[in-house]
Coordinates of C-alpha atoms in Angstrom, one line a residue:
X1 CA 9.4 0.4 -0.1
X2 CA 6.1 0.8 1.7
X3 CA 3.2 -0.9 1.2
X4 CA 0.1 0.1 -0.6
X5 CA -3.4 -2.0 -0.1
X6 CA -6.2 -0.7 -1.6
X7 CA -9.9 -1.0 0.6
X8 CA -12.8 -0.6 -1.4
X9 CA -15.6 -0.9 1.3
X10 CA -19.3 -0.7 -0.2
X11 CA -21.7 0.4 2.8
X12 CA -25.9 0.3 2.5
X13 CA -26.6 3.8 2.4
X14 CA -26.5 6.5 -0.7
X15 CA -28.9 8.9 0.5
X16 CA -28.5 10.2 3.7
X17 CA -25.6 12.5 3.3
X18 CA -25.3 12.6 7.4
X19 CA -24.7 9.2 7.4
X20 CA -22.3 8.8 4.5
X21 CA -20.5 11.8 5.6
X22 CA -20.1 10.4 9.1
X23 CA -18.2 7.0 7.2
X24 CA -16.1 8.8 5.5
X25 CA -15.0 11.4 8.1
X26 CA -14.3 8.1 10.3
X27 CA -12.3 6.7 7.7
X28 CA -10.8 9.9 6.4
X29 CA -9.6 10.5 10.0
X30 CA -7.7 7.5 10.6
X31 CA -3.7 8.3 11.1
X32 CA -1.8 6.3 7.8
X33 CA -5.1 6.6 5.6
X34 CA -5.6 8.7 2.4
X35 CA -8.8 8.8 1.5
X36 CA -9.7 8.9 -2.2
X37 CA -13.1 8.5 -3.5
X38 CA -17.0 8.6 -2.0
X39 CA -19.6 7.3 -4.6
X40 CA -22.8 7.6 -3.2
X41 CA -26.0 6.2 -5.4
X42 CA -29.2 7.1 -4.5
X43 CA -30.9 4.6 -6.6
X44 CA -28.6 1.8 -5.4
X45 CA -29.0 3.4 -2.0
X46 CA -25.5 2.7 -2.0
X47 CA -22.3 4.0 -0.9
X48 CA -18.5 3.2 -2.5
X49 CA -15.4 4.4 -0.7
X50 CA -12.2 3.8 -1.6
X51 CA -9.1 4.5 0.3
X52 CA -5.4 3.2 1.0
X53 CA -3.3 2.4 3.6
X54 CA 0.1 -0.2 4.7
X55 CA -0.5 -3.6 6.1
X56 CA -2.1 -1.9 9.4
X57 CA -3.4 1.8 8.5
X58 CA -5.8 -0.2 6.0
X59 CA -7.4 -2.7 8.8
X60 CA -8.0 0.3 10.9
X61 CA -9.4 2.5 8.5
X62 CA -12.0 -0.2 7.6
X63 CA -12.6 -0.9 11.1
X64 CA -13.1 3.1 11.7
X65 CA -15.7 2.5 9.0
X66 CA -17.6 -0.7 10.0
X67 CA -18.1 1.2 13.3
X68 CA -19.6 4.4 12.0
X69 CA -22.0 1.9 10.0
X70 CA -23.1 0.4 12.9
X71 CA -24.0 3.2 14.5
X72 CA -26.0 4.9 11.9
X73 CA -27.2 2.3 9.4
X74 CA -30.4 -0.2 10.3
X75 CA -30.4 -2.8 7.5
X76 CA -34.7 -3.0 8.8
X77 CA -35.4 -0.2 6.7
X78 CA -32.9 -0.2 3.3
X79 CA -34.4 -1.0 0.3
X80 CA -31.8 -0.4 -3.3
X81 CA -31.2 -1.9 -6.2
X82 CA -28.4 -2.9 -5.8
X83 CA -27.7 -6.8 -4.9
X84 CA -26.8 -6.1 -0.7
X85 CA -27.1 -8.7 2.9
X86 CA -24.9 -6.0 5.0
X87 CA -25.3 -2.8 6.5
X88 CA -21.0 -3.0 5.7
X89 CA -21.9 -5.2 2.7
X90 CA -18.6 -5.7 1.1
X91 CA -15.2 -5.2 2.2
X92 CA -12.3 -6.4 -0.6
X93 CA -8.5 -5.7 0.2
X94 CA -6.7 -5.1 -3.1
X95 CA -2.7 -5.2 -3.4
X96 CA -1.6 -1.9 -5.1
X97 CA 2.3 -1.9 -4.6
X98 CA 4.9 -4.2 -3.0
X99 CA 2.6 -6.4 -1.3
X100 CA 1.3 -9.8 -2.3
X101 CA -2.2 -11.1 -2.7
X102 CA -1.5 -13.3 -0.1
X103 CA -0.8 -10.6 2.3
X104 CA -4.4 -8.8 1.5
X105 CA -5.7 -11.7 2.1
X106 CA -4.2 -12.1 5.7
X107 CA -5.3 -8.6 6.1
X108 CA -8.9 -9.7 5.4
X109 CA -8.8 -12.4 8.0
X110 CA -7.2 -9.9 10.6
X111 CA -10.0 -7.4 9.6
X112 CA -13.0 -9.6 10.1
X113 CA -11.9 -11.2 13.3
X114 CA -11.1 -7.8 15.1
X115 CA -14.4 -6.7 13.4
X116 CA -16.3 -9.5 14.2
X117 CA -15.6 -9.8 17.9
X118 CA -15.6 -5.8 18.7
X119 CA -19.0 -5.5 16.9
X120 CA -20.4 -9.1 17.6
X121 CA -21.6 -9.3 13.6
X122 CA -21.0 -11.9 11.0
X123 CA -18.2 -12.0 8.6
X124 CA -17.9 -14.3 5.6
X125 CA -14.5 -14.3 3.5
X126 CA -14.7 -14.3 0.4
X127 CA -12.7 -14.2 -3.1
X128 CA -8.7 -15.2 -2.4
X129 CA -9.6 -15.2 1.2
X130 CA -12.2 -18.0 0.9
X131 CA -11.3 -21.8 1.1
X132 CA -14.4 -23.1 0.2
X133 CA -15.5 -23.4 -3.3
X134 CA -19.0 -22.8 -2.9
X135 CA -18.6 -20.0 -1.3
X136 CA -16.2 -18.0 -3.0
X137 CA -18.0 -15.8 -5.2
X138 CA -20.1 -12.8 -4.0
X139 CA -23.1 -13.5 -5.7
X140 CA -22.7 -17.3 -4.2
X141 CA -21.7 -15.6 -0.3
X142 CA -24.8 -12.7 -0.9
X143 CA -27.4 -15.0 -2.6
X144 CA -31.3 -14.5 -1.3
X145 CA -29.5 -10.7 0.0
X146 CA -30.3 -9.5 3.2
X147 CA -34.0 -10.8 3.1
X148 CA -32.9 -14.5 3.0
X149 CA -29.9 -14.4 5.7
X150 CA -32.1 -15.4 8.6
X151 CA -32.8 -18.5 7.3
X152 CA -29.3 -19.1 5.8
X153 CA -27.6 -18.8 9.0
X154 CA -29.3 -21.9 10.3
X155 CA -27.7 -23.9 8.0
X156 CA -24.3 -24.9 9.0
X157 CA -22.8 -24.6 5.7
X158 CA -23.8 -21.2 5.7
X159 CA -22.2 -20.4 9.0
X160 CA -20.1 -17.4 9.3
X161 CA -16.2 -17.2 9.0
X162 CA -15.6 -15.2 12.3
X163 CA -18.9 -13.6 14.5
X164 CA -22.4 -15.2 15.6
X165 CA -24.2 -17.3 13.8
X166 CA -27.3 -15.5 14.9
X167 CA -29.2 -13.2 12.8
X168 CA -28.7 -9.5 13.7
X169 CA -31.6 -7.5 11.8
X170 CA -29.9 -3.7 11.9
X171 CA -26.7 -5.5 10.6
X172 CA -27.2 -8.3 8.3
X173 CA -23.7 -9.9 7.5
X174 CA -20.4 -8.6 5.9
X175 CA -18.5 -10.2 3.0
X176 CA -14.8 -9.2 3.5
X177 CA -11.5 -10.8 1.1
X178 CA -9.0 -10.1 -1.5
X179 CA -9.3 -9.4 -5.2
X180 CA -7.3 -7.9 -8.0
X181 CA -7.3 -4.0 -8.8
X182 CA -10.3 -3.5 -11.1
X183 CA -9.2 -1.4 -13.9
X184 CA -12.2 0.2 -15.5
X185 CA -11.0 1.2 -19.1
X186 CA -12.6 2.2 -22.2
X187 CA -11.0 2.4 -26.0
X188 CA -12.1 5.6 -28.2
X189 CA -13.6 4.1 -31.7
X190 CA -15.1 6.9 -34.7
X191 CA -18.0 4.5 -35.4
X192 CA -21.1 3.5 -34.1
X193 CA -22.6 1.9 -31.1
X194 CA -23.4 -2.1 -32.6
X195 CA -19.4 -1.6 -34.3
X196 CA -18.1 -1.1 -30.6
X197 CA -20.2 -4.0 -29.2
X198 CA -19.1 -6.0 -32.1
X199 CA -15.9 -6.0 -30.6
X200 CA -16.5 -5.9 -27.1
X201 CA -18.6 -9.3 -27.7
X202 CA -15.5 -11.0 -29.7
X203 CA -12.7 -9.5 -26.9
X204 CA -14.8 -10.0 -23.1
X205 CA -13.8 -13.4 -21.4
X206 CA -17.9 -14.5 -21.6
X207 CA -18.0 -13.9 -25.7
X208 CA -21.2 -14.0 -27.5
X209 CA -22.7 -16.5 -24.9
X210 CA -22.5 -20.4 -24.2
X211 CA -20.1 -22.1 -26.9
X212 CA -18.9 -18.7 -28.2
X213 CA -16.1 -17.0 -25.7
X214 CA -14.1 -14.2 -26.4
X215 CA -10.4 -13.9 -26.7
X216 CA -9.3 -12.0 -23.5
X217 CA -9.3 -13.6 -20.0
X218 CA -10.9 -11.4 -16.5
X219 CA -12.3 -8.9 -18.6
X220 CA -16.2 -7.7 -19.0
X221 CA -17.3 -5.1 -21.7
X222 CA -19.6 -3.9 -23.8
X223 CA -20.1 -1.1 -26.4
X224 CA -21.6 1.8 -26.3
X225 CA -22.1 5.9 -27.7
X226 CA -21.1 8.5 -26.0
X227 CA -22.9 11.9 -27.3
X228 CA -20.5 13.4 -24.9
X229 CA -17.6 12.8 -26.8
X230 CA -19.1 12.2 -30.5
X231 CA -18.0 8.8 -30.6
X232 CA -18.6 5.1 -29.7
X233 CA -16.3 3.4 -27.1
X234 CA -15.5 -0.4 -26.3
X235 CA -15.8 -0.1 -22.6
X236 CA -14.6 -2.8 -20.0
X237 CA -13.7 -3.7 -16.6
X238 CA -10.1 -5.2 -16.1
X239 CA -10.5 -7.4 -13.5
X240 CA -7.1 -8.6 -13.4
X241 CA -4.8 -6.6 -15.6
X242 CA -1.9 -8.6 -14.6
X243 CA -3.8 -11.1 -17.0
X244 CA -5.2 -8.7 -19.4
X245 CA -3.0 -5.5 -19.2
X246 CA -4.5 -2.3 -20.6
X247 CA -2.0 -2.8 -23.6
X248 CA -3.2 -5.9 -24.5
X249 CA -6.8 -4.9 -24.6
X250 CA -6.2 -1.4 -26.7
X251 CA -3.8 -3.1 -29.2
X252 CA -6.6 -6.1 -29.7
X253 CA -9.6 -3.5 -30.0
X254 CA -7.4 -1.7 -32.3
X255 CA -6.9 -5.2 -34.7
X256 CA -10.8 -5.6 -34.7
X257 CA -11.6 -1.9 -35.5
X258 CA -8.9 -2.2 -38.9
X259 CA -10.9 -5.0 -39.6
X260 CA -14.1 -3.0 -39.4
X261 CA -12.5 -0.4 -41.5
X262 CA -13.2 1.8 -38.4
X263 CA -10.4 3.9 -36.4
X264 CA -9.3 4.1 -32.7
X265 CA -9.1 7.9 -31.2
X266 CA -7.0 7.2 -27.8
X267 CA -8.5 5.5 -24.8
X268 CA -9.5 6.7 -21.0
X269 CA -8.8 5.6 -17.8
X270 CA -12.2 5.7 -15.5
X271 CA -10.7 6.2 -11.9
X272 CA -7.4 5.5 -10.6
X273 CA -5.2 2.9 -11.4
X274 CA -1.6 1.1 -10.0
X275 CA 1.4 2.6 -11.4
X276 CA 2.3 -1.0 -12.4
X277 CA -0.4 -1.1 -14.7
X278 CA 0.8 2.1 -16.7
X279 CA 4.8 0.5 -16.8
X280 CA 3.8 -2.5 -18.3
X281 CA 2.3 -0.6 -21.2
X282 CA 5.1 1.0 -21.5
X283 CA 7.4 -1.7 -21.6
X284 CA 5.8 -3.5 -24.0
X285 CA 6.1 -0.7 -26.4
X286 CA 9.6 0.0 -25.7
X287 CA 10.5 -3.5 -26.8
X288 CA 7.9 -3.3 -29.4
X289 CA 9.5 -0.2 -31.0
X290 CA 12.9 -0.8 -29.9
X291 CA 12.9 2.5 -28.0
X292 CA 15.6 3.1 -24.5
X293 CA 13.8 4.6 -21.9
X294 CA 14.2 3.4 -18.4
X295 CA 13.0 6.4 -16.0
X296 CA 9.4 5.7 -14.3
X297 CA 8.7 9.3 -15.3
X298 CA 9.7 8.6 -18.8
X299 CA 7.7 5.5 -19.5
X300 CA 4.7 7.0 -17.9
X301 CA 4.5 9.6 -20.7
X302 CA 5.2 6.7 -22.9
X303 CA 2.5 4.6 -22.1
X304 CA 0.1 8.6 -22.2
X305 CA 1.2 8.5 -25.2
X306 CA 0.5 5.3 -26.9
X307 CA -2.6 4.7 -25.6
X308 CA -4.2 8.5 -26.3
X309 CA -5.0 8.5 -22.6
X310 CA -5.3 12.5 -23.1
X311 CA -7.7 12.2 -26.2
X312 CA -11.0 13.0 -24.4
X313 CA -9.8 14.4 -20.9
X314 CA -6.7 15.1 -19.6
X315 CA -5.0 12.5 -17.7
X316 CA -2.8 14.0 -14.6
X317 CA -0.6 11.0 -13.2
X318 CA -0.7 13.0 -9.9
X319 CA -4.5 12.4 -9.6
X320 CA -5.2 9.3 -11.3
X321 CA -2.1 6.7 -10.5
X322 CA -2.5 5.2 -6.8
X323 CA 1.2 5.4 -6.4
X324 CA 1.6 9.5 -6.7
X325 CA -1.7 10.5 -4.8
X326 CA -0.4 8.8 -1.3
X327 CA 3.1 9.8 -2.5
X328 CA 5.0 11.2 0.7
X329 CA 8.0 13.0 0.9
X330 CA 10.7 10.6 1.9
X331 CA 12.1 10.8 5.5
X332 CA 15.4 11.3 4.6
X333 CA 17.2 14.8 6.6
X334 CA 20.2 13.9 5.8
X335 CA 20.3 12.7 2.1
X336 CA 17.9 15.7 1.7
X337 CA 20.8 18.5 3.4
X338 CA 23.1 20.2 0.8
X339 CA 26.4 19.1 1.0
X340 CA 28.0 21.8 3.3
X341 CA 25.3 20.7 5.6
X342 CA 25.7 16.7 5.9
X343 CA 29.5 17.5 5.8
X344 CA 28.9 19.1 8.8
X345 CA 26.4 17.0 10.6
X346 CA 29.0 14.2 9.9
X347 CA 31.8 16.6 11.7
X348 CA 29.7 17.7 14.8
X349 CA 30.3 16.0 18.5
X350 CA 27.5 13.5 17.7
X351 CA 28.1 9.7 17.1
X352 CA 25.7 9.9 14.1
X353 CA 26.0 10.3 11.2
X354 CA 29.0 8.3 11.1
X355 CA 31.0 5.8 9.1
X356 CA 28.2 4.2 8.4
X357 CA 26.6 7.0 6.4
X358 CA 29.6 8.8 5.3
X359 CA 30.0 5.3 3.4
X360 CA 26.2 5.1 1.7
X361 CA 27.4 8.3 0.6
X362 CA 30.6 7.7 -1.0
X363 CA 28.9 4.3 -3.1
X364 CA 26.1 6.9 -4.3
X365 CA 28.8 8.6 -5.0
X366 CA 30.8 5.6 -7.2
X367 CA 27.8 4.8 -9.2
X368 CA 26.8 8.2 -10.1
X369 CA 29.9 9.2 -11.3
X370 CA 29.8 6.0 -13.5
X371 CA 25.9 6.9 -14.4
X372 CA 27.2 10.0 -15.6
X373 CA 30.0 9.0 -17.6
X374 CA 27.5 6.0 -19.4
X375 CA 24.8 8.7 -20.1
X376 CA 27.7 11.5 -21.6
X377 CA 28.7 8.4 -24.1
X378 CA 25.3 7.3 -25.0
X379 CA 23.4 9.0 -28.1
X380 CA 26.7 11.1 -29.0
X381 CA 27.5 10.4 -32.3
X382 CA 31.1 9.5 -32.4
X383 CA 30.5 6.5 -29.7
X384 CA 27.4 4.8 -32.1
X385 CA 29.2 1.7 -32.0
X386 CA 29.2 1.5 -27.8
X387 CA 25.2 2.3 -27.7
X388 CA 24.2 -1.3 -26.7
X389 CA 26.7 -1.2 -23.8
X390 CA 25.7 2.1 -22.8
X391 CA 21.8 1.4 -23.1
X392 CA 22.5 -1.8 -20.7
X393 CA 24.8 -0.5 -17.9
X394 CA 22.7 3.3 -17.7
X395 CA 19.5 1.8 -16.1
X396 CA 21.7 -0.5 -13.6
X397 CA 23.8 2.7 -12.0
X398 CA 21.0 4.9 -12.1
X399 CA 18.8 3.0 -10.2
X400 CA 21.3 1.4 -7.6
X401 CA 22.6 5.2 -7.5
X402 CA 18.7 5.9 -6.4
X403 CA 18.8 3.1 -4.2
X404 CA 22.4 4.1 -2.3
X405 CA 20.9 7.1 -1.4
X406 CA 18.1 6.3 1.5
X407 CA 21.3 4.2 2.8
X408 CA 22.7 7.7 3.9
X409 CA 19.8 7.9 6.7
X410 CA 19.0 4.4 7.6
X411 CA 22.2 3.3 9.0
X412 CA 21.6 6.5 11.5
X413 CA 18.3 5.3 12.0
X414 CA 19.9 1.5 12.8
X415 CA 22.2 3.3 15.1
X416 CA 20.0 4.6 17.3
X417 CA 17.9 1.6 17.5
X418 CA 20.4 0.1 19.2
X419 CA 21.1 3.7 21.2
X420 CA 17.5 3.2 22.9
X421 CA 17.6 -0.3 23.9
X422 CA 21.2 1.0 25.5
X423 CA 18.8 3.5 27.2
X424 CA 16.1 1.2 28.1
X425 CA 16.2 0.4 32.0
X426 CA 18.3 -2.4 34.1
X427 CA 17.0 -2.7 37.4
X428 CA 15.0 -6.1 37.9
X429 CA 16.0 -9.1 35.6
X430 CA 12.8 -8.6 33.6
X431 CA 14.3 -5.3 32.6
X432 CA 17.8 -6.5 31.6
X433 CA 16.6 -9.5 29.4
X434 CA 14.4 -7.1 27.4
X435 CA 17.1 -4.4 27.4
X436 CA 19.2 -6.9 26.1
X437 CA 16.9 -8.1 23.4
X438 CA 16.4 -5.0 22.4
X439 CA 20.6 -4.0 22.0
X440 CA 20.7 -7.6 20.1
X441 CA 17.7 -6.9 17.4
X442 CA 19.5 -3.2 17.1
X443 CA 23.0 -4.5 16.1
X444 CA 21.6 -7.1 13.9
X445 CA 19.9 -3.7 12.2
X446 CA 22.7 -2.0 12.8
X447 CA 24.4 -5.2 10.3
X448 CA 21.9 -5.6 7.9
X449 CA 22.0 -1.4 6.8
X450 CA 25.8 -1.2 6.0
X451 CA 25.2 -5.2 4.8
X452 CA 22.8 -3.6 2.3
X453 CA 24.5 -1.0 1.1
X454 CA 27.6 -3.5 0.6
X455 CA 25.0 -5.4 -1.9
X456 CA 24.0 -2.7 -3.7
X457 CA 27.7 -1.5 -4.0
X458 CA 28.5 -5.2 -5.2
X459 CA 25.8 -5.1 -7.9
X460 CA 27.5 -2.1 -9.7
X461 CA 30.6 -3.4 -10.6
X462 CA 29.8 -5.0 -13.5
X463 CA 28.4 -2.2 -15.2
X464 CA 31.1 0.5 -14.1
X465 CA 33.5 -2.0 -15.6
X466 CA 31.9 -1.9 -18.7
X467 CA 31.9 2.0 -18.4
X468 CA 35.4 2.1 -18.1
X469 CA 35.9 0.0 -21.3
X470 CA 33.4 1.6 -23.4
X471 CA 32.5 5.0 -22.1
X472 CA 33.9 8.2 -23.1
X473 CA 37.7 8.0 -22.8
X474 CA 37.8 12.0 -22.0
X475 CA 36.0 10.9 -19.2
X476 CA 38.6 8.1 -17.7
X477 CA 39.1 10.4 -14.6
X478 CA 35.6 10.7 -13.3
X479 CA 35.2 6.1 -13.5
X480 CA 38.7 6.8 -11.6
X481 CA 37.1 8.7 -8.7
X482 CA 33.8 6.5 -9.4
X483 CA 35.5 3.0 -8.8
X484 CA 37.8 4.6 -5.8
X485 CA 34.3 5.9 -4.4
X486 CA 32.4 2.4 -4.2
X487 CA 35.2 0.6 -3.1
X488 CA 35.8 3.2 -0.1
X489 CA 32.2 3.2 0.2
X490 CA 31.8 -0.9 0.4
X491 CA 35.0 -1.1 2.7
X492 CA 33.7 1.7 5.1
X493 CA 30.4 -0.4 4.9
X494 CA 32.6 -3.5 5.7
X495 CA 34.2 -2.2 9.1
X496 CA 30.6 -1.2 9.9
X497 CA 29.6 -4.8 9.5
X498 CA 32.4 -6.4 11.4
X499 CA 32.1 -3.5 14.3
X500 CA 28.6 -3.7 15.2
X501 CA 29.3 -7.8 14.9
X502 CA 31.9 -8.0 17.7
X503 CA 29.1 -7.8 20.7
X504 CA 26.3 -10.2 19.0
X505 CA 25.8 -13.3 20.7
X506 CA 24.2 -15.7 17.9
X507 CA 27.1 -17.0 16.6
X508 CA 25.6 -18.7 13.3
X509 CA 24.4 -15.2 12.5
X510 CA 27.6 -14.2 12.8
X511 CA 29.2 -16.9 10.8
X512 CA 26.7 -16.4 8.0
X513 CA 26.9 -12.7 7.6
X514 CA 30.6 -12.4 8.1
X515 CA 30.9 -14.7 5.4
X516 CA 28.3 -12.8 2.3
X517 CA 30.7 -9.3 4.0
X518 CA 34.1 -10.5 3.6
X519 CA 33.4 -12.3 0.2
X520 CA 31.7 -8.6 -0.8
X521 CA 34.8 -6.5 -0.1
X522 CA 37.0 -9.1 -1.7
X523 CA 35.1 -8.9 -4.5
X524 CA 35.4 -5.1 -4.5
X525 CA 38.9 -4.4 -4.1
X526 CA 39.3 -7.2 -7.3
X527 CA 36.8 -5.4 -9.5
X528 CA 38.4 -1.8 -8.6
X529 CA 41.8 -2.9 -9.6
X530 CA 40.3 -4.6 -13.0
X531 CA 38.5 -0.9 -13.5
X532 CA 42.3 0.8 -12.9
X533 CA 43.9 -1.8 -15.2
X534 CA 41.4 -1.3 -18.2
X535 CA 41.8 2.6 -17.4
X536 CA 45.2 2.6 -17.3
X537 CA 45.8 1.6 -20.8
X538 CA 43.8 4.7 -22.5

């Protein structure tokens, strides 16, 4: 799945609409970004963007942005209230999906160096990205602001992570790293102002003070009234809900309000936040309430639901989880055809589709016949007694039957990787080694596709065997053509495997693959004929 890394780049200017308009068009601009937010502050003389990217749209999106700062912004003349050393002040990386905080941090590194040499400025890491105590936290990296960096950089403690030592006045310095999402969250109470602190001072990680902490760990709050909305709100910043998740905090401020006699009215959500974030509330109150829901879709209404996120505004998951606002339509022409139309894509005088896809298609097939037949039995009254086998195999073939489908178009794609190094020129010995490399890193891709959608085949069995003892017996005839379906569809994936493995040179690859393969289709023709057995006997 692709990668999503948030860049929340804060830049010394909130007045001059010129120049903040120029940073955001040159980060707007850049090819792979999406663009989400500009918070400009006139009293902080300030400016917040926040945008997304992969592993390499991100870098050049910040880069796009450091550049327009150095041409417009001269850190001589800023004055703001807000703590600053940098014309780009701060520049945090912030995992958002499928990608680690060890990544972002990478990312940071890659960032400031290309940064740091094309613009000849300092960078200091910061944060994750930061190996030196002392210098990890901002206030720490920023202390004496922009004023006191001259004099800092003379001392050799102080020297920066990647650029010149030397003081550049229309600059200043740039703290760049990794963090955790900030969640910024508040809980709905109908009382006052000093009941909300109350419990914002017995919940945040710093308490009432020295000797006095509060229960939850990365979180900062506070309580406050809202004329707004008529009522008083515990308002926090989550800075790592993976510690504290938004559950955890509403269901706490929730226990100290019924002890206050007081009562919670739903919650809001101030910004954007990972999809992650929302499916961890919801799976805490599915096993809370004992509830079976297992579609994203599903437990995002959940999770709207438990924690009243609709009570003051309405919450749109479109424009306010990460996930959905970059969401792209996947590249997938041939899963996306009708069926006349891949038919006959698969029977034109082309060499792709193929086998290869024709077999993706026929597992997708397997396991959502079997997904079907699970989710006819489950919740009809006359099969009570099979619920619990129902409720555990429905999630497993749905979601591998999700996961069969991109299968359809990647093996083409891994065919005609290895169709352009084929292509590539072979006239000087330069030219034939790298055609060659290229043909040998296509076939292995051309492997791995029909190896994956062996795996994925291999993990259904299980289930569809359990469907076949438990599901609804008018059914038998559809986990029939189900089981017949993933085996044809693992043993089609098979020949791929052992065709594309004939011409590779690396014989411990080889070894190594053939053997996970041909364990996998033994596996499968076992498991069918234990499906037909069981079948047999209704």
């Amino acid at each position: 799945m692709k990668k999503i890394i948030e860049c929340v780049p804060n830049f010394s200017e909130g007045q001059n609409e010129t120049v903040i308009n120029a940073i955001a068009e040159a980060i707007g601009s850049t090819t792979g970004v999406t663009l989400l937010d500009v918070d400009p502050g006139k009293s902080t003389n300030r400016t917040v963007y926040t945008f997304v990217g992969d592993e390499k749209t991100v870098i050049e999106g910040a880069l796009a942005g450091a550049r327009a700062a150095r041409e417009n912004i001269d850190m001589r003349a800023h004055k703001g209230e807000h703590p600053r050393f940098g014309a780009m002040d701060v520049c945090p990386f912030i995992p958002v999906a499928n990608v680690t905080m060890e990544e972002c941090v990478e990312i940071s590194k890659t960032f400031a160096k290309r940064a740091a040499q094309e613009l000849n400025v300092p960078f200091f890491l910061y944060e994750e990205a930061s190996e030196q105590a002392y210098r990890k936290k901002l206030p720490d990296v920023r202390k004496g602001e922009y004023e006191a960096l001259e004099e800092r950089l003379k001392d050799p403690q102080w020297a920066p992570d990647f650029g010149p030592s030397e003081f550049v006045p229309t600059w200043g310095a740039t703290a760049t790293g990794a963090r955790m999402f900030l969640i910024a969250y508040n809980v709905n109470l109908l009382g006052t102002s000093n009941q909300a602190h109350r419990i914002a001072l017995d919940l945040r990680e710093a308490g009432r003070g020295k000797g006095q902490p509060g229960k939850l760990k990365d979180v900062k709050g506070m309580g406050w009234f809202v004329d707004e909305y008529n009522m008083a709100q515990v308002t926090v910043n989550l800075n790592n809900y993976k510690v504290t998740p938004i559950h955890v905090l509403f269901e706490e401020v929730k226990k100290k309000a019924d002890e206050l006699n007081i009562a919670v009215a739903g919650s809001e959500i101030v910004g954007i936040v990972p999809l992650e974030s929302l499916v961890m509330a919801a799976d805490y109150y599915i096993e809370k309430e004992g509830l079976f829901i297992y579609q994203e879709e599903q437990k995002v209404r959940l999770a709207m639901e438990r924690l009243g996120l609709n009570s003051v505004a309405q919450f749109n998951p479109k424009e306010k989880i990460i996930e959905y606002i970059v969401a792209q339509a996947p590249d997938e022409p041939l899963a996306s055809m009708t069926v006349r139309e891949f038919i006959e894509e698969v029977a034109a005088r082309t060499s792709a589709p193929g086998g290869g896809s024709a077999s993706a298609a026929m597992a997708a097939m397997g396991t959502g016949l079997g997904a079907m037949v699970a989710k006819l039995t489950q919740g009809v009254r006359k099969f009570e007694s099979k619920e619990s086998q129902m409720q555990a195999v429905i999630p497993v073939l749905n979601d591998l039957t999700q996961s069969l489908i991109p299968m359809i178009d990647k093996d083409t794609s891994a065919f005609n990787e290895y169709m352009e190094g084929l292509r590539m020129p072979r006239n000087t010995e330069a030219e034939k080694v790298a055609r060659k490399v290229k043909m040998q890193a296509g076939l292995k891709t051309a492997i791995q596709v029909p190896l994956e959608t062996m795996s994925l085949g291999d993990k259904a069995w299980d289930a569809l065997i359990t469907t076949a003892e438990h599901g609804n017996p008018a059914s038998k005839s559809d986990v029939q053509v189900g089981a017949k379906a993933l085996e044809t569809g693992i043993w089609g994936a098979f020949q791929n495997v052992l065709i594309n493995m004939a011409n590779i040179e690396d014989e411990d690859y080889k070894a190594e693959i053939l053997a996970q393969a041909q364990a996998m289709e033994k596996r499968s023709r076992e498991k069918f004929l234990q499906v037909m057995a069981i079948l047999d006997k209704i």
